[in-house]
Amino acid sequence: MSKIATLEVDGQKIELPVITGSENESAVDINKLRDLTGFITLDPGYKNSGSCTSEITFLDGELGILRYRGYSIEDLAEKASFPEVSYLLIFGELPTAQQLAQFDADIKKHTLVNEEMKNIIDGFPKTAHPMGVLSALTSALTAFNPKAVNVENEKEMYEAICKTIAKFLVIATWTYRKTMGYPLNYYDNTKGYVENFMQLMFRLPTGPYAANPIIVNALDKLFILHGDHEQNCSTSTVRMVGSSHAGLFASISAGVSALWGPLHGGANQAVLEMLEEINKDGGDTDKFMAKAKDKNDPFRLMGFGHRVYKNFDPRARIIKKAADEVLNTLGVDDPILAIAKKLEAAALVDEYFVSRKLYPNVDFYSGIIYRALGIPTDMFTVMFAIGRLPGWIAQWKEMRENKEPIGRPRQIYTGHPLREFKSNK
Ligand code: CMC
């Protein structure tokens, strides 16, 4: 029997349907609340509000579970490749070998970026942050692809997906090449997606370039771990922008901007800067723990805490292990890793952190690996964006296929009541 919630408001009693998901999470469906009572709900930060139903990612913050399309993140990180996981997220099933090869070939049809995009890049100062440039360039792609994709046409939708995956990687690396003053590289269609990331970033015209397979494998895993995370700030932004029927590039450009903030994807850069600061300051982690707990100090322990995970972030566990392995294999001895481990150990037994359920999140160790792999700090959040791209695409596609209405929250007005106009001039 389906469950019902009863709500009494202003002396009026109404019944509201309860929706149950496939993992038994429950939601009170308030769709008719305003029509029936004149009331709305108020939930800043959406801590209790579901914005949609979704078949893409399942997350249990209490148990530390993360699954894409039913597959555990642990299995995917160990056994699958990033293009395979991208296909899974976007189309719902793991690809066969033939489907994966076809997907790869179809992406490669779009790996050339219009040369005129270079004029746009030239307009940015070299000091511009790569995330700002990436958001602008992604939006600029709409100018070169003005036709809005017809989401009901499977072929058109598929082509738009392949195009987005191809071009986003190239322009993401161009943001770095620009800051370095290097010539912009082209995608090499004889190589794989992650290998291409490396050559697009680091190949110089002055000599040959071969990506280190250890680094390519580590990046592949990192991209998988960032693939999707249900209705977080940037993904909700992509869905919200897309709900007005804005195109895929425009919606993803907005997602990049949302991801940039230090409370979201920008945390990976902030973590590394924080660890460097602690190192420079003499490595006294207790001092910074005390700062993080001091309510009069705005300092927060970056890479700690999560809106949803309240016991541990499964991605952080995988990344911590990978960080140890990669640093060992590459023979990197980074004092920053020791500081990170010391901070983590201290926080795990500290009353302030334990009582607020603050644990290391995905960003805590990712910057340490990126640094060991030679990725510049300013590019860390761009790495997150490359990994998150298939998730954004999958969520955008699902939102349009489900014919979701335009996102338009309400508010409770707390400003002046009507007042008579009297000029202050
Ligand atoms: N350091 C110190 N105190 C913290 C921290 C932290 N990193 N995070 C939360 N708190 C405290 C906060 O001050 C508050 O204390 P009190 O109850 O005494 O006022 C309590 O813990 C709850 O914090 P909140 O800000 O209300 O929690 P939230 O769910 O709104 O925020 C968060 C989640 C991730 C924004 C926050 O934990 C944070 O700012 N963390 C640091 C930034 C970070 O690492 N972000 C990456 C998130 S994971 C990657 C991604 O998916 O984007």
XYZ file of C-alpha atoms and ligand atoms in Angstrom:
477
model
C 0.000 0.000 0.000
C 1.354 3.401 -0.867
C 2.239 5.665 2.083
C 0.563 8.985 2.780
C 1.774 11.959 4.835
C -0.744 14.033 6.767
C -0.084 17.721 7.232
C -2.034 20.080 9.432
C -1.538 23.741 8.687
C -3.676 26.670 9.838
C -6.329 24.270 11.065
C -6.528 22.549 7.694
C -5.565 18.871 7.408
C -4.370 17.553 4.075
C -2.951 14.293 2.818
C 0.129 14.252 0.644
C 1.485 11.282 -1.303
C 4.823 9.743 -0.273
C 7.224 8.801 -3.046
C 9.626 5.925 -2.392
C 12.814 5.439 -4.402
C 14.340 2.129 -5.470
C 16.651 2.185 -2.412
C 13.709 3.015 -0.109
C 14.438 6.707 0.390
C 11.155 8.512 0.977
C 9.889 11.941 0.033
C 6.671 13.768 0.783
C 5.373 14.975 -2.561
C 4.354 18.607 -1.959
C 3.436 19.322 -5.570
C -0.145 20.253 -4.626
C 0.703 21.948 -1.284
C 0.277 25.558 -2.429
C -2.845 24.829 -4.440
C -4.436 23.090 -1.459
C -3.304 25.363 1.391
C -1.722 28.552 0.034
C 1.493 27.600 1.879
C 4.911 26.903 0.395
C 7.890 25.194 2.055
C 11.053 27.076 2.991
C 14.374 25.212 2.796
C 17.413 27.442 2.083
C 20.303 25.402 0.729
C 17.805 22.646 -0.127
C 18.946 20.537 2.825
C 15.620 18.658 2.827
C 14.339 19.165 -0.673
C 14.507 16.792 -3.588
C 14.456 18.651 -6.895
C 13.810 15.636 -9.109
C 13.698 11.871 -9.336
C 16.751 10.410 -11.046
C 18.017 7.013 -12.205
C 21.660 8.018 -12.539
C 23.442 8.071 -9.177
C 22.608 6.634 -5.777
C 24.259 8.053 -2.708
C 23.799 7.127 0.946
C 25.574 9.708 3.075
C 25.156 7.767 6.321
C 26.562 4.509 4.949
C 29.111 6.129 2.621
C 27.655 4.494 -0.505
C 28.086 5.898 -4.017
C 26.845 4.067 -7.104
C 26.509 5.060 -10.745
C 23.571 3.308 -12.431
C 23.683 0.653 -9.697
C 27.425 -0.106 -9.895
C 29.549 0.649 -6.820
C 32.146 3.394 -7.155
C 34.751 0.978 -5.762
C 34.094 -1.518 -8.598
C 34.025 1.141 -11.278
C 37.238 2.819 -10.095
C 39.024 -0.529 -10.068
C 37.619 -2.257 -13.129
C 36.341 0.289 -15.649
C 37.813 3.067 -17.786
C 36.668 6.706 -17.792
C 35.128 6.541 -21.312
C 33.294 3.343 -20.289
C 31.944 5.040 -17.141
C 30.999 8.133 -19.177
C 28.951 5.909 -21.501
C 27.353 4.196 -18.503
C 26.377 7.479 -16.861
C 24.974 9.008 -20.024
C 23.249 6.022 -21.638
C 22.414 3.918 -18.576
C 24.233 0.652 -19.373
C 27.852 -0.443 -19.603
C 28.894 -0.443 -23.277
C 29.873 -3.584 -25.160
C 33.367 -3.500 -26.688
C 31.796 -2.582 -30.012
C 29.640 0.207 -28.528
C 32.638 1.639 -26.701
C 34.788 1.618 -29.850
C 31.971 3.316 -31.772
C 31.552 5.937 -29.009
C 35.281 6.651 -29.108
C 35.231 6.932 -32.912
C 32.195 9.242 -32.812
C 33.831 11.517 -30.229
C 36.887 11.713 -32.466
C 34.773 13.114 -35.303
C 34.462 16.321 -33.244
C 37.902 16.807 -31.741
C 38.829 19.784 -33.926
C 37.831 23.040 -32.266
C 37.013 25.996 -34.521
C 40.206 28.010 -35.033
C 38.291 31.218 -34.326
C 37.985 30.116 -30.699
C 41.667 31.024 -30.461
C 40.776 34.702 -31.009
C 38.527 34.499 -27.978
C 41.264 32.953 -25.853
C 43.656 35.657 -26.974
C 41.345 38.240 -25.414
C 41.964 36.885 -21.907
C 44.894 38.021 -19.795
C 47.451 35.276 -19.144
C 46.718 35.603 -15.442
C 43.025 34.685 -15.834
C 41.941 31.711 -13.737
C 41.438 28.632 -15.986
C 37.937 28.000 -14.580
C 36.717 31.452 -15.619
C 38.217 30.951 -19.072
C 36.743 27.441 -19.327
C 33.263 28.660 -18.472
C 33.546 31.457 -21.048
C 34.934 29.166 -23.749
C 32.250 26.545 -23.150
C 29.628 29.238 -23.520
C 31.409 30.552 -26.634
C 30.968 27.124 -28.249
C 27.260 27.993 -28.565
C 28.253 30.671 -31.085
C 29.854 28.036 -33.295
C 27.021 25.547 -32.762
C 23.945 27.808 -32.740
C 21.372 25.125 -33.568
C 19.616 23.946 -30.410
C 19.688 20.172 -30.154
C 16.353 18.456 -30.606
C 16.387 16.182 -27.572
C 13.665 13.989 -29.018
C 15.896 13.096 -31.937
C 18.171 10.339 -30.621
C 20.756 10.826 -33.361
C 21.013 14.584 -32.782
C 21.244 14.097 -29.038
C 23.991 11.495 -29.456
C 25.969 13.779 -31.751
C 25.646 16.713 -29.316
C 26.960 14.481 -26.524
C 29.975 13.317 -28.553
C 30.697 16.884 -29.632
C 30.558 18.188 -26.057
C 32.860 15.470 -24.739
C 35.374 16.063 -27.550
C 35.534 19.842 -27.471
C 35.376 20.284 -23.696
C 38.600 18.336 -23.164
C 40.451 20.373 -25.783
C 39.328 23.782 -24.508
C 39.920 22.716 -20.891
C 43.585 22.119 -21.698
C 43.793 25.297 -23.767
C 43.037 27.325 -20.619
C 46.342 26.038 -19.215
C 48.335 26.444 -22.420
C 47.213 30.067 -22.507
C 48.481 30.786 -18.978
C 51.851 29.252 -19.930
C 52.141 31.108 -23.231
C 52.446 27.768 -25.077
C 50.971 27.088 -28.524
C 47.570 25.395 -28.343
C 47.690 21.682 -29.092
C 45.333 19.571 -31.184
C 43.654 16.310 -30.151
C 45.504 13.263 -31.496
C 42.879 10.868 -32.855
C 45.282 7.923 -32.658
C 45.264 8.107 -28.864
C 42.735 7.588 -26.075
C 40.819 10.307 -24.212
C 42.886 10.481 -21.019
C 46.169 10.053 -22.897
C 45.036 12.951 -25.037
C 44.493 15.056 -21.957
C 48.190 14.603 -21.149
C 49.505 15.433 -24.602
C 47.114 18.371 -25.024
C 48.426 19.771 -21.732
C 52.115 19.007 -21.910
C 53.363 18.253 -25.445
C 55.704 20.940 -26.728
C 56.484 21.604 -30.396
C 60.175 21.278 -29.592
C 60.242 17.515 -29.078
C 58.396 14.222 -28.834
C 55.997 13.525 -25.987
C 54.944 10.249 -24.419
C 52.527 10.226 -21.502
C 53.559 8.124 -18.510
C 51.052 5.211 -18.346
C 51.084 5.310 -14.526
C 49.877 8.905 -14.686
C 47.289 8.129 -17.361
C 45.886 5.288 -15.222
C 45.757 7.425 -12.104
C 43.969 10.238 -13.945
C 41.503 7.788 -15.458
C 40.586 6.675 -11.934
C 40.333 10.248 -10.647
C 38.011 11.218 -13.499
C 35.790 8.199 -12.717
C 35.567 9.198 -9.045
C 34.377 12.669 -10.056
C 31.959 11.393 -12.736
C 28.694 12.214 -10.999
C 27.399 13.033 -7.559
C 23.660 13.476 -7.986
C 22.081 16.876 -7.239
C 25.103 18.858 -5.992
C 25.469 22.601 -6.617
C 26.942 22.442 -10.140
C 24.723 19.581 -11.323
C 21.594 21.273 -10.018
C 22.781 24.387 -11.850
C 23.167 22.449 -15.108
C 19.658 21.004 -14.686
C 18.211 24.382 -13.687
C 19.734 26.259 -16.634
C 18.746 23.449 -19.004
C 15.191 23.513 -17.657
C 14.659 26.804 -19.497
C 15.614 24.797 -22.635
C 18.984 26.543 -22.868
C 21.423 24.355 -24.807
C 23.942 21.829 -23.523
C 27.019 24.080 -23.895
C 25.273 27.019 -22.137
C 24.099 24.768 -19.297
C 27.536 23.212 -18.837
C 29.194 26.602 -18.877
C 26.967 27.548 -15.916
C 27.902 24.265 -14.215
C 31.597 25.137 -14.556
C 30.990 28.463 -12.816
C 29.088 26.777 -9.987
C 31.840 24.188 -9.574
C 34.515 26.860 -9.298
C 33.514 28.026 -5.796
C 35.772 26.976 -2.902
C 32.888 25.303 -1.067
C 32.390 23.008 -4.075
C 34.986 21.894 -6.674
C 37.267 24.836 -5.921
C 38.043 23.111 -2.626
C 40.715 20.911 -4.244
C 42.825 23.960 -5.059
C 42.042 25.492 -1.651
C 43.173 22.270 0.102
C 46.554 22.304 -1.546
C 47.058 25.988 -0.861
C 46.114 25.354 2.776
C 48.541 22.423 3.092
C 51.303 24.512 1.522
C 50.567 27.331 3.955
C 50.764 24.929 6.919
C 54.035 23.540 5.564
C 55.534 27.002 5.117
C 54.349 27.964 8.574
C 56.439 25.138 10.068
C 53.944 22.259 9.821
C 52.103 22.855 13.117
C 48.782 21.134 12.332
C 47.435 21.741 15.875
C 47.562 25.488 15.250
C 45.409 25.156 12.125
C 43.028 22.723 13.798
C 42.488 25.345 16.494
C 41.869 28.029 13.846
C 39.291 25.806 12.115
C 37.415 25.354 15.395
C 37.528 29.030 16.363
C 34.143 30.585 15.539
C 35.755 34.029 15.314
C 38.184 32.836 12.656
C 36.776 32.389 9.129
C 39.362 29.653 8.434
C 37.844 26.250 7.608
C 39.692 22.997 7.194
C 39.339 22.736 3.428
C 38.635 19.218 2.177
C 36.661 18.421 5.331
C 32.918 18.083 5.695
C 30.224 17.293 3.214
C 26.595 18.228 2.889
C 25.588 14.614 2.372
C 28.350 12.284 3.641
C 28.208 12.135 7.400
C 30.499 9.153 8.149
C 32.989 9.039 5.331
C 33.247 9.951 1.674
C 33.882 6.694 -0.259
C 35.741 8.649 -2.948
C 38.175 10.012 -0.350
C 39.043 6.460 0.753
C 39.832 5.370 -2.801
C 41.825 8.530 -3.488
C 43.853 8.255 -0.294
C 44.922 4.731 -1.264
C 45.639 5.856 -4.829
C 47.692 8.817 -3.530
C 49.888 6.429 -1.532
C 50.328 4.102 -4.531
C 51.004 6.847 -7.091
C 53.481 8.697 -4.901
C 55.312 5.430 -4.146
C 55.412 4.337 -7.788
C 56.589 7.715 -8.998
C 59.058 7.926 -6.123
C 57.651 11.261 -4.967
C 58.312 12.184 -1.361
C 55.950 15.083 -0.688
C 55.996 16.620 2.803
C 52.469 17.815 2.127
C 51.165 14.233 2.195
C 52.533 13.836 5.715
C 50.774 17.048 6.795
C 47.512 15.869 5.221
C 47.704 12.546 7.065
C 48.478 14.304 10.350
C 45.499 16.647 9.917
C 43.195 13.776 9.039
C 44.328 11.694 12.043
C 43.839 14.673 14.385
C 40.388 15.540 13.012
C 39.156 11.947 13.235
C 39.519 11.989 17.041
C 38.708 15.649 17.667
C 35.392 16.324 19.439
C 34.578 19.356 17.217
C 34.988 17.393 13.978
C 33.517 14.118 15.279
C 30.378 15.738 16.734
C 29.740 17.637 13.478
C 30.492 14.540 11.399
C 33.238 16.266 9.437
C 35.369 13.778 7.506
C 37.836 14.191 4.640
C 35.994 14.583 1.346
C 36.999 13.773 -2.239
C 39.013 16.980 -2.495
C 41.251 16.355 0.483
C 43.685 13.991 -1.217
C 42.986 14.666 -4.906
C 45.184 17.782 -5.002
C 48.103 15.813 -3.592
C 47.875 13.300 -6.447
C 47.381 16.015 -9.055
C 50.505 17.729 -7.792
C 52.491 14.485 -7.936
C 51.253 13.979 -11.493
C 52.538 17.422 -12.492
C 49.144 19.143 -12.798
C 49.410 22.849 -11.888
C 47.357 23.942 -8.847
C 45.209 26.387 -10.843
C 44.071 23.472 -12.998
C 42.804 21.253 -10.158
C 39.201 22.415 -10.432
C 39.380 22.068 -14.226
C 40.331 18.413 -13.593
C 37.180 18.077 -11.491
C 35.158 19.616 -14.347
C 36.588 17.179 -16.929
C 35.641 14.284 -14.662
C 32.186 15.709 -13.910
C 31.314 16.409 -17.560
C 29.637 13.020 -18.267
C 27.562 13.439 -15.107
C 26.401 16.904 -16.158
C 25.523 15.589 -19.626
C 23.646 12.594 -18.194
C 21.683 14.810 -15.804
C 20.853 17.373 -18.493
C 19.681 14.603 -20.849
C 17.564 12.969 -18.144
C 15.993 16.298 -17.176
C 14.979 17.003 -20.780
C 13.826 13.435 -21.444
C 11.665 13.533 -18.303
C 10.179 16.781 -19.614
C 10.823 18.494 -16.307
C 9.209 21.926 -15.936
C 11.315 25.076 -15.805
C 13.030 25.415 -12.402
C 11.453 28.318 -10.586
C 11.581 28.265 -6.765
C 9.355 30.521 -4.715
C 10.352 32.762 -1.810
C 8.995 34.376 1.312
C 9.244 38.127 0.843
C 10.674 39.913 3.908
C 11.178 43.415 2.477
C 9.203 46.647 2.895
C 5.444 46.598 2.548
C 4.050 49.016 -0.053
C 5.320 52.541 0.612
C 4.581 55.857 -0.935
C 7.184 57.194 -3.394
C 9.040 60.199 -1.978
C 12.256 61.118 -3.751
C 15.474 61.171 -1.676
C 17.119 63.579 -4.132
N 36.106 23.225 8.898
C 35.627 23.662 10.077
N 34.334 23.639 10.432
C 33.461 23.170 9.517
C 33.871 22.696 8.258
C 35.244 22.728 7.965
N 35.695 22.292 6.788
N 32.792 22.289 7.559
C 31.731 22.494 8.341
N 32.126 23.022 9.538
C 31.265 23.324 10.693
C 30.464 24.590 10.478
O 31.158 25.724 10.971
C 29.210 24.270 11.263
O 29.497 24.429 12.626
P 28.343 24.925 13.657
O 27.276 23.864 13.589
O 29.027 25.016 14.982
O 27.886 26.261 13.140
C 28.991 22.773 11.016
O 30.316 22.250 10.793
C 28.088 22.455 9.824
O 28.615 23.117 8.678
P 27.732 23.697 7.480
O 28.542 24.709 6.746
O 26.410 24.107 8.013
O 27.514 22.380 6.613
P 27.069 22.340 5.116
O 26.476 20.991 4.887
O 26.237 23.533 4.776
O 28.450 22.508 4.301
C 30.504 22.070 3.196
C 29.164 21.484 3.719
C 31.181 21.039 2.315
C 30.211 23.322 2.329
C 31.382 22.448 4.409
O 31.637 21.295 5.182
C 32.696 23.125 4.005
O 32.732 24.349 3.840
N 33.810 22.325 3.837
C 35.058 22.885 3.363
C 35.006 23.056 1.845
C 35.120 21.717 1.111
O 35.971 20.898 1.404
N 34.256 21.556 0.077
C 34.295 20.371 -0.795
C 33.027 19.564 -0.711
S 33.226 17.936 -1.445
C 33.498 18.242 -3.111
C 32.267 18.627 -3.821
O 31.430 17.745 -4.072
O 32.141 19.799 -4.133
